[in-house]
PDB file of C-alpha atoms in Angstrom:
ATOM      1  CA  GLN Z 194      -1.891   1.079  26.181  1.00 83.00           C
ATOM      2  CA  VAL Z 195      -1.555   4.661  24.950  1.00 88.00           C
ATOM      3  CA  THR Z 196      -3.522   7.159  27.000  1.00 92.00           C
ATOM      4  CA  LEU Z 197      -3.596  10.764  28.138  1.00 95.00           C
ATOM      5  CA  LYS Z 198      -5.415  11.954  31.235  1.00 96.00           C
ATOM      6  CA  GLU Z 199      -5.905  15.521  32.405  1.00 97.00           C
ATOM      7  CA  SER Z 200      -6.138  16.567  36.036  1.00 96.00           C
ATOM      8  CA  GLY Z 201      -6.290  19.791  37.967  1.00 91.00           C
ATOM      9  CA  PRO Z 202      -8.559  22.096  39.949  1.00 91.00           C
ATOM     10  CA  VAL Z 203     -12.212  22.305  39.035  1.00 92.00           C
ATOM     11  CA  LEU Z 204     -12.487  25.879  40.317  1.00 96.00           C
ATOM     12  CA  VAL Z 205     -10.032  28.772  40.316  1.00 97.00           C
ATOM     13  CA  LYS Z 206     -10.536  32.385  41.311  1.00 97.00           C
ATOM     14  CA  PRO Z 207     -10.020  35.319  38.967  1.00 96.00           C
ATOM     15  CA  THR Z 208      -6.362  36.479  38.879  1.00 96.00           C
ATOM     16  CA  GLU Z 209      -5.140  33.109  40.196  1.00 97.00           C
ATOM     17  CA  THR Z 210      -2.761  30.801  38.318  1.00 97.00           C
ATOM     18  CA  LEU Z 211      -4.135  27.570  36.863  1.00 97.00           C
ATOM     19  CA  THR Z 212      -1.954  24.465  36.861  1.00 98.00           C
ATOM     20  CA  LEU Z 213      -3.097  21.439  34.878  1.00 98.00           C
ATOM     21  CA  THR Z 214      -1.379  18.090  34.526  1.00 97.00           C
ATOM     22  CA  CYS Z 215      -1.548  15.656  31.634  1.00 97.00           C
ATOM     23  CA  THR Z 216      -0.401  12.169  32.570  1.00 96.00           C
ATOM     24  CA  VAL Z 217       0.622  10.174  29.521  1.00 94.00           C
ATOM     25  CA  SER Z 218       1.318   6.495  29.152  1.00 88.00           C
ATOM     26  CA  GLY Z 219       2.586   4.355  26.354  1.00 81.00           C
ATOM     27  CA  PHE Z 220       4.458   7.013  24.386  1.00 77.00           C
ATOM     28  CA  ARG Z 221       6.894   9.906  24.445  1.00 75.00           C
ATOM     29  CA  MET Z 222       5.866  12.270  21.709  1.00 79.00           C
ATOM     30  CA  GLY Z 223       4.731  15.811  21.431  1.00 91.00           C
ATOM     31  CA  VAL Z 224       1.798  16.875  23.584  1.00 95.00           C
ATOM     32  CA  SER Z 225      -0.420  19.908  23.128  1.00 97.00           C
ATOM     33  CA  TRP Z 226      -2.974  21.598  25.338  1.00 98.00           C
ATOM     34  CA  ILE Z 227      -6.216  22.646  23.660  1.00 98.00           C
ATOM     35  CA  ARG Z 228      -9.196  24.297  25.323  1.00 98.00           C
ATOM     36  CA  GLN Z 229     -12.888  24.688  24.599  1.00 97.00           C
ATOM     37  CA  PRO Z 230     -15.118  27.302  26.256  1.00 96.00           C
ATOM     38  CA  PRO Z 231     -18.628  25.995  26.917  1.00 93.00           C
ATOM     39  CA  GLY Z 232     -20.511  25.689  23.638  1.00 90.00           C
ATOM     40  CA  LYS Z 233     -17.638  27.152  21.655  1.00 92.00           C
ATOM     41  CA  ALA Z 234     -14.870  26.047  19.341  1.00 93.00           C
ATOM     42  CA  LEU Z 235     -11.478  24.527  20.067  1.00 96.00           C
ATOM     43  CA  GLU Z 236      -8.439  26.702  20.709  1.00 97.00           C
ATOM     44  CA  TRP Z 237      -4.853  25.444  20.685  1.00 97.00           C
ATOM     45  CA  LEU Z 238      -2.786  26.765  23.585  1.00 98.00           C
ATOM     46  CA  ALA Z 239       0.685  25.256  23.690  1.00 98.00           C
ATOM     47  CA  HIS Z 240       2.841  22.316  22.648  1.00 97.00           C
ATOM     48  CA  ILE Z 241       5.909  20.564  23.987  1.00 95.00           C
ATOM     49  CA  PHE Z 242       7.923  18.566  21.485  1.00 93.00           C
ATOM     50  CA  SER Z 243       9.525  15.210  22.203  1.00 89.00           C
ATOM     51  CA  ASN Z 244      12.873  17.068  22.435  1.00 90.00           C
ATOM     52  CA  ASP Z 245      11.301  19.472  24.976  1.00 91.00           C
ATOM     53  CA  GLU Z 246      11.186  22.470  22.677  1.00 94.00           C
ATOM     54  CA  LYS Z 247       8.016  24.479  23.097  1.00 96.00           C
ATOM     55  CA  ALA Z 248       5.487  26.439  21.050  1.00 95.00           C
ATOM     56  CA  TYR Z 249       2.766  28.787  22.243  1.00 96.00           C
ATOM     57  CA  SER Z 250      -0.448  30.402  21.119  1.00 95.00           C
ATOM     58  CA  THR Z 251       0.155  33.844  19.691  1.00 93.00           C
ATOM     59  CA  SER Z 252      -2.474  35.488  21.864  1.00 93.00           C
ATOM     60  CA  LEU Z 253      -1.749  33.638  25.113  1.00 95.00           C
ATOM     61  CA  LYS Z 254       2.038  33.250  25.081  1.00 94.00           C
ATOM     62  CA  SER Z 255       2.492  35.849  27.816  1.00 96.00           C
ATOM     63  CA  ARG Z 256       0.273  33.869  30.210  1.00 97.00           C
ATOM     64  CA  VAL Z 257       0.948  30.231  29.363  1.00 98.00           C
ATOM     65  CA  THR Z 258       3.866  27.925  30.170  1.00 98.00           C
ATOM     66  CA  ILE Z 259       4.195  24.275  29.217  1.00 97.00           C
ATOM     67  CA  SER Z 260       6.698  21.873  30.745  1.00 96.00           C
ATOM     68  CA  ARG Z 261       7.411  18.186  31.120  1.00 93.00           C
ATOM     69  CA  ASP Z 262       8.208  16.032  34.137  1.00 89.00           C
ATOM     70  CA  THR Z 263       9.696  12.960  32.507  1.00 85.00           C
ATOM     71  CA  SER Z 264      10.027  11.032  35.773  1.00 84.00           C
ATOM     72  CA  LYS Z 265       6.264  11.231  36.208  1.00 82.00           C
ATOM     73  CA  SER Z 266       5.329  11.011  32.506  1.00 89.00           C
ATOM     74  CA  GLN Z 267       3.490  14.295  32.904  1.00 94.00           C
ATOM     75  CA  VAL Z 268       3.074  17.439  30.845  1.00 96.00           C
ATOM     76  CA  VAL Z 269       2.144  20.510  32.876  1.00 97.00           C
ATOM     77  CA  LEU Z 270       0.333  23.640  31.707  1.00 98.00           C
ATOM     78  CA  THR Z 271       0.267  26.803  33.778  1.00 98.00           C
ATOM     79  CA  MET Z 272      -1.863  29.793  32.903  1.00 98.00           C
ATOM     80  CA  THR Z 273      -1.537  32.982  34.900  1.00 97.00           C
ATOM     81  CA  ASN Z 274      -4.061  35.699  35.712  1.00 97.00           C
ATOM     82  CA  MET Z 275      -7.145  33.557  35.118  1.00 97.00           C
ATOM     83  CA  ASP Z 276     -10.339  35.278  33.997  1.00 97.00           C
ATOM     84  CA  PRO Z 277     -13.924  34.006  33.676  1.00 96.00           C
ATOM     85  CA  ALA Z 278     -13.361  34.021  29.890  1.00 96.00           C
ATOM     86  CA  ASP Z 279     -10.775  31.256  30.443  1.00 97.00           C
ATOM     87  CA  ALA Z 280     -13.391  28.837  31.750  1.00 97.00           C
ATOM     88  CA  GLY Z 281     -13.995  25.675  29.776  1.00 97.00           C
ATOM     89  CA  THR Z 282     -12.748  22.184  29.113  1.00 97.00           C
ATOM     90  CA  TYR Z 283      -8.997  21.778  28.783  1.00 98.00           C
ATOM     91  CA  TYR Z 284      -7.699  18.850  26.746  1.00 98.00           C
ATOM     92  CA  CYS Z 285      -4.262  17.426  26.249  1.00 97.00           C
ATOM     93  CA  ALA Z 286      -3.630  15.693  22.948  1.00 97.00           C
ATOM     94  CA  ARG Z 287      -0.847  13.782  21.255  1.00 95.00           C
ATOM     95  CA  ARG Z 288       0.824  15.046  18.120  1.00 94.00           C
ATOM     96  CA  ILE Z 289       2.578  12.603  15.789  1.00 84.00           C
ATOM     97  CA  GLU Z 290       5.921  14.279  15.075  1.00 85.00           C
ATOM     98  CA  ASP Z 291       7.084  12.149  12.166  1.00 80.00           C
ATOM     99  CA  ARG Z 292       4.816  14.159   9.894  1.00 82.00           C
ATOM    100  CA  LEU Z 293       5.272  17.830   9.089  1.00 89.00           C
ATOM    101  CA  GLY Z 294       1.612  18.686   9.515  1.00 91.00           C
ATOM    102  CA  TRP Z 295       0.276  19.425  12.937  1.00 94.00           C
ATOM    103  CA  TYR Z 296      -2.549  17.157  13.968  1.00 95.00           C
ATOM    104  CA  PHE Z 297      -3.684  15.339  17.074  1.00 96.00           C
ATOM    105  CA  ASP Z 298      -4.551  11.683  16.839  1.00 94.00           C
ATOM    106  CA  LEU Z 299      -5.258  10.948  20.494  1.00 95.00           C
ATOM    107  CA  TRP Z 300      -6.985  13.149  23.066  1.00 97.00           C
ATOM    108  CA  GLY Z 301      -7.618  12.948  26.765  1.00 97.00           C
ATOM    109  CA  ARG Z 302     -11.150  13.177  28.099  1.00 97.00           C
ATOM    110  CA  GLY Z 303     -10.622  16.768  29.189  1.00 97.00           C
ATOM    111  CA  THR Z 304     -10.940  18.551  32.501  1.00 97.00           C
ATOM    112  CA  LEU Z 305     -13.535  21.242  33.146  1.00 97.00           C
ATOM    113  CA  VAL Z 306     -12.301  24.460  34.735  1.00 97.00           C
ATOM    114  CA  THR Z 307     -14.573  27.116  36.202  1.00 97.00           C
ATOM    115  CA  VAL Z 308     -13.285  30.604  37.002  1.00 97.00           C
ATOM    116  CA  SER Z 309     -15.271  32.341  39.688  1.00 95.00           C
ATOM    117  CA  SER Z 310     -14.785  34.150  42.964  1.00 94.00           C
TER     118      SER Z 310
ATOM    119  CA  ASP K  10      -2.936  33.256  12.628  1.00 93.00           C
ATOM    120  CA  ILE K  11      -4.784  31.335   9.915  1.00 96.00           C
ATOM    121  CA  VAL K  12      -8.545  31.823  10.071  1.00 97.00           C
ATOM    122  CA  MET K  13     -10.726  28.811   9.340  1.00 98.00           C
ATOM    123  CA  THR K  14     -14.371  29.242   8.369  1.00 98.00           C
ATOM    124  CA  GLN K  15     -17.054  26.588   7.991  1.00 98.00           C
ATOM    125  CA  THR K  16     -20.473  26.491   6.351  1.00 98.00           C
ATOM    126  CA  PRO K  17     -23.069  25.736   7.348  1.00 97.00           C
ATOM    127  CA  LEU K  18     -22.773  26.154  11.101  1.00 97.00           C
ATOM    128  CA  SER K  19     -25.626  23.754  11.667  1.00 97.00           C
ATOM    129  CA  LEU K  20     -27.132  20.959   9.638  1.00 96.00           C
ATOM    130  CA  SER K  21     -30.157  18.747  10.185  1.00 97.00           C
ATOM    131  CA  VAL K  22     -30.069  15.536   8.168  1.00 96.00           C
ATOM    132  CA  THR K  23     -32.420  12.637   7.551  1.00 95.00           C
ATOM    133  CA  PRO K  24     -30.808   9.250   8.235  1.00 96.00           C
ATOM    134  CA  GLY K  25     -29.576   7.672   5.037  1.00 96.00           C
ATOM    135  CA  GLN K  26     -29.227  11.005   3.276  1.00 97.00           C
ATOM    136  CA  PRO K  27     -25.909  12.657   2.360  1.00 97.00           C
ATOM    137  CA  ALA K  28     -24.392  15.638   4.121  1.00 97.00           C
ATOM    138  CA  SER K  29     -21.671  18.056   3.143  1.00 98.00           C
ATOM    139  CA  ILE K  30     -19.640  20.609   5.111  1.00 98.00           C
ATOM    140  CA  SER K  31     -17.425  23.277   3.606  1.00 98.00           C
ATOM    141  CA  CYS K  32     -14.250  24.636   5.165  1.00 98.00           C
ATOM    142  CA  LYS K  33     -12.119  27.534   3.946  1.00 98.00           C
ATOM    143  CA  SER K  34      -8.735  28.750   5.162  1.00 98.00           C
ATOM    144  CA  SER K  35      -7.384  32.292   4.968  1.00 98.00           C
ATOM    145  CA  GLN K  36      -4.122  31.013   3.451  1.00 97.00           C
ATOM    146  CA  SER K  37      -3.125  28.005   1.409  1.00 97.00           C
ATOM    147  CA  LEU K  38      -2.524  24.847   3.385  1.00 97.00           C
ATOM    148  CA  LEU K  39      -0.288  23.308   0.708  1.00 97.00           C
ATOM    149  CA  TYR K  40       3.242  22.641   1.916  1.00 95.00           C
ATOM    150  CA  SER K  41       6.425  22.380  -0.144  1.00 93.00           C
ATOM    151  CA  ASP K  42       6.378  18.595   0.313  1.00 93.00           C
ATOM    152  CA  GLY K  43       3.252  18.484  -1.848  1.00 95.00           C
ATOM    153  CA  LEU K  44       0.943  17.608   1.024  1.00 95.00           C
ATOM    154  CA  THR K  45      -1.945  19.754   2.233  1.00 97.00           C
ATOM    155  CA  TYR K  46      -2.390  19.850   5.970  1.00 97.00           C
ATOM    156  CA  LEU K  47      -6.127  19.995   6.492  1.00 98.00           C
ATOM    157  CA  TYR K  48      -7.872  17.772   9.019  1.00 98.00           C
ATOM    158  CA  TRP K  49     -11.427  16.962  10.088  1.00 98.00           C
ATOM    159  CA  TYR K  50     -12.570  16.085  13.586  1.00 98.00           C
ATOM    160  CA  LEU K  51     -15.889  14.953  14.999  1.00 98.00           C
ATOM    161  CA  GLN K  52     -16.798  15.804  18.565  1.00 97.00           C
ATOM    162  CA  LYS K  53     -19.708  13.667  19.668  1.00 97.00           C
ATOM    163  CA  PRO K  54     -21.845  15.023  22.516  1.00 95.00           C
ATOM    164  CA  GLY K  55     -19.964  14.867  25.808  1.00 94.00           C
ATOM    165  CA  GLN K  56     -16.825  13.437  24.206  1.00 96.00           C
ATOM    166  CA  SER K  57     -13.380  14.569  23.131  1.00 97.00           C
ATOM    167  CA  PRO K  58     -12.769  15.338  19.465  1.00 97.00           C
ATOM    168  CA  GLN K  59     -11.838  12.339  17.351  1.00 97.00           C
ATOM    169  CA  LEU K  60      -9.798  12.466  14.163  1.00 97.00           C
ATOM    170  CA  LEU K  61     -11.745  11.524  11.043  1.00 98.00           C
ATOM    171  CA  ILE K  62      -9.684  12.723   8.072  1.00 98.00           C
ATOM    172  CA  TYR K  63      -6.048  13.755   7.758  1.00 96.00           C
ATOM    173  CA  GLU K  64      -4.247  15.520   4.913  1.00 96.00           C
ATOM    174  CA  VAL K  65      -7.509  16.444   3.186  1.00 97.00           C
ATOM    175  CA  SER K  66      -8.709  13.013   2.144  1.00 98.00           C
ATOM    176  CA  SER K  67      -7.121  10.160   4.105  1.00 97.00           C
ATOM    177  CA  ARG K  68      -9.429   8.401   6.547  1.00 98.00           C
ATOM    178  CA  PHE K  69      -7.973   7.786   9.987  1.00 96.00           C
ATOM    179  CA  SER K  70      -7.880   4.274  11.387  1.00 95.00           C
ATOM    180  CA  GLY K  71     -11.354   2.873  12.009  1.00 96.00           C
ATOM    181  CA  VAL K  72     -13.260   5.674  10.275  1.00 97.00           C
ATOM    182  CA  PRO K  73     -16.109   4.343   8.120  1.00 97.00           C
ATOM    183  CA  ASP K  74     -15.825   4.812   4.372  1.00 96.00           C
ATOM    184  CA  ARG K  75     -19.037   6.844   4.270  1.00 97.00           C
ATOM    185  CA  PHE K  76     -16.800   9.751   5.345  1.00 98.00           C
ATOM    186  CA  SER K  77     -14.727  11.379   2.624  1.00 98.00           C
ATOM    187  CA  GLY K  78     -12.698  14.549   2.316  1.00 98.00           C
ATOM    188  CA  SER K  79     -11.700  16.583  -0.692  1.00 98.00           C
ATOM    189  CA  GLY K  80     -10.327  19.948  -1.683  1.00 98.00           C
ATOM    190  CA  SER K  81      -7.119  21.819  -2.243  1.00 97.00           C
ATOM    191  CA  GLY K  82      -5.366  25.069  -1.414  1.00 96.00           C
ATOM    192  CA  THR K  83      -7.879  26.953   0.691  1.00 98.00           C
ATOM    193  CA  ASP K  84     -11.199  25.196  -0.034  1.00 98.00           C
ATOM    194  CA  PHE K  85     -12.165  21.858   1.439  1.00 98.00           C
ATOM    195  CA  THR K  86     -15.213  19.653   1.867  1.00 98.00           C
ATOM    196  CA  LEU K  87     -16.220  16.832   4.162  1.00 98.00           C
ATOM    197  CA  LYS K  88     -18.937  14.548   2.850  1.00 98.00           C
ATOM    198  CA  ILE K  89     -20.959  11.872   4.578  1.00 98.00           C
ATOM    199  CA  SER K  90     -22.492   9.631   1.936  1.00 97.00           C
ATOM    200  CA  ARG K  91     -25.303   8.288   4.119  1.00 97.00           C
ATOM    201  CA  VAL K  92     -25.734   9.835   7.545  1.00 97.00           C
ATOM    202  CA  GLU K  93     -26.287   7.489  10.455  1.00 97.00           C
ATOM    203  CA  ALA K  94     -27.572   8.305  13.935  1.00 96.00           C
ATOM    204  CA  GLU K  95     -24.085   7.851  15.407  1.00 96.00           C
ATOM    205  CA  ASP K  96     -22.754  10.694  13.220  1.00 97.00           C
ATOM    206  CA  VAL K  97     -24.402  13.405  15.299  1.00 98.00           C
ATOM    207  CA  GLY K  98     -22.099  15.939  16.861  1.00 97.00           C
ATOM    208  CA  THR K  99     -19.986  18.903  15.898  1.00 97.00           C
ATOM    209  CA  TYR K 100     -17.522  18.678  13.018  1.00 98.00           C
ATOM    210  CA  TYR K 101     -14.393  20.813  13.048  1.00 98.00           C
ATOM    211  CA  CYS K 102     -11.866  21.427  10.320  1.00 98.00           C
ATOM    212  CA  MET K 103      -8.349  22.224  11.467  1.00 98.00           C
ATOM    213  CA  GLN K 104      -5.291  23.487   9.648  1.00 98.00           C
ATOM    214  CA  GLY K 105      -1.912  22.048  10.568  1.00 96.00           C
ATOM    215  CA  ARG K 106       0.184  23.821   7.939  1.00 96.00           C
ATOM    216  CA  HIS K 107       0.981  26.950   9.907  1.00 94.00           C
ATOM    217  CA  ILE K 108       1.795  27.381  13.572  1.00 93.00           C
ATOM    218  CA  PRO K 109      -0.379  27.869  15.569  1.00 94.00           C
ATOM    219  CA  PRO K 110      -2.764  25.175  14.401  1.00 96.00           C
ATOM    220  CA  THR K 111      -6.269  26.641  14.209  1.00 97.00           C
ATOM    221  CA  PHE K 112      -9.761  25.205  14.147  1.00 98.00           C
ATOM    222  CA  GLY K 113     -12.913  26.228  12.372  1.00 98.00           C
ATOM    223  CA  PRO K 114     -15.984  27.305  14.367  1.00 97.00           C
ATOM    224  CA  GLY K 115     -17.603  23.909  13.994  1.00 97.00           C
ATOM    225  CA  THR K 116     -20.670  22.560  12.209  1.00 98.00           C
ATOM    226  CA  LYS K 117     -23.297  21.000  14.431  1.00 97.00           C
ATOM    227  CA  VAL K 118     -25.007  18.036  12.791  1.00 97.00           C
ATOM    228  CA  ASP K 119     -28.180  16.534  14.136  1.00 96.00           C
ATOM    229  CA  ILE K 120     -30.680  14.010  12.901  1.00 93.00           C
ATOM    230  CA  GLN K 121     -34.149  15.048  11.753  1.00 89.00           C
TER     231      GLN K 121
END
């Protein structure tokens, strides 16, 4: 069965570093992280390709790192210097890499992150 | 980054009636392979987004045929031929032609 599941802290303090984990099963393809502030639109953050190359959001590339732990079938996102504006639901999603277009056919349920002191 | 806009931002529809959402991109989404990389997602309340339409007009697996997509270049439309109660939620267009992929602001659809 093909699934993605996000995990990580529910609450982080301002200026802290957020670390989220996406545990995948049933595939080894590209995985992206996408976030959604409460009541707002979706924002793509980062992607790790099946060959472990990486791509980052233009506006967040200085704060975001994506990596893979193959032994654990996990994709990890770290975001430094967290701010209340970074609060929201963080999703990991699968990208089918045999097509040139970027799209995400399978999403995790998301994990809600609050940023507060 | 490519800017995606959607109109309207909210829509109230009577069950059984049609609905239409417009999406525009700040640059063409046509690629040299002849394909146009525009996608539609539906996010039902409390759920993750789910893919409805890929490459402008192809329905994803399991998507009912009352959903259809059209358009070219920078102008696109999602149509629901007869809205059902289960179609409520927020619809997002997304461009996958240019990196980073970017989403529209969303169109919230509810039932009258």
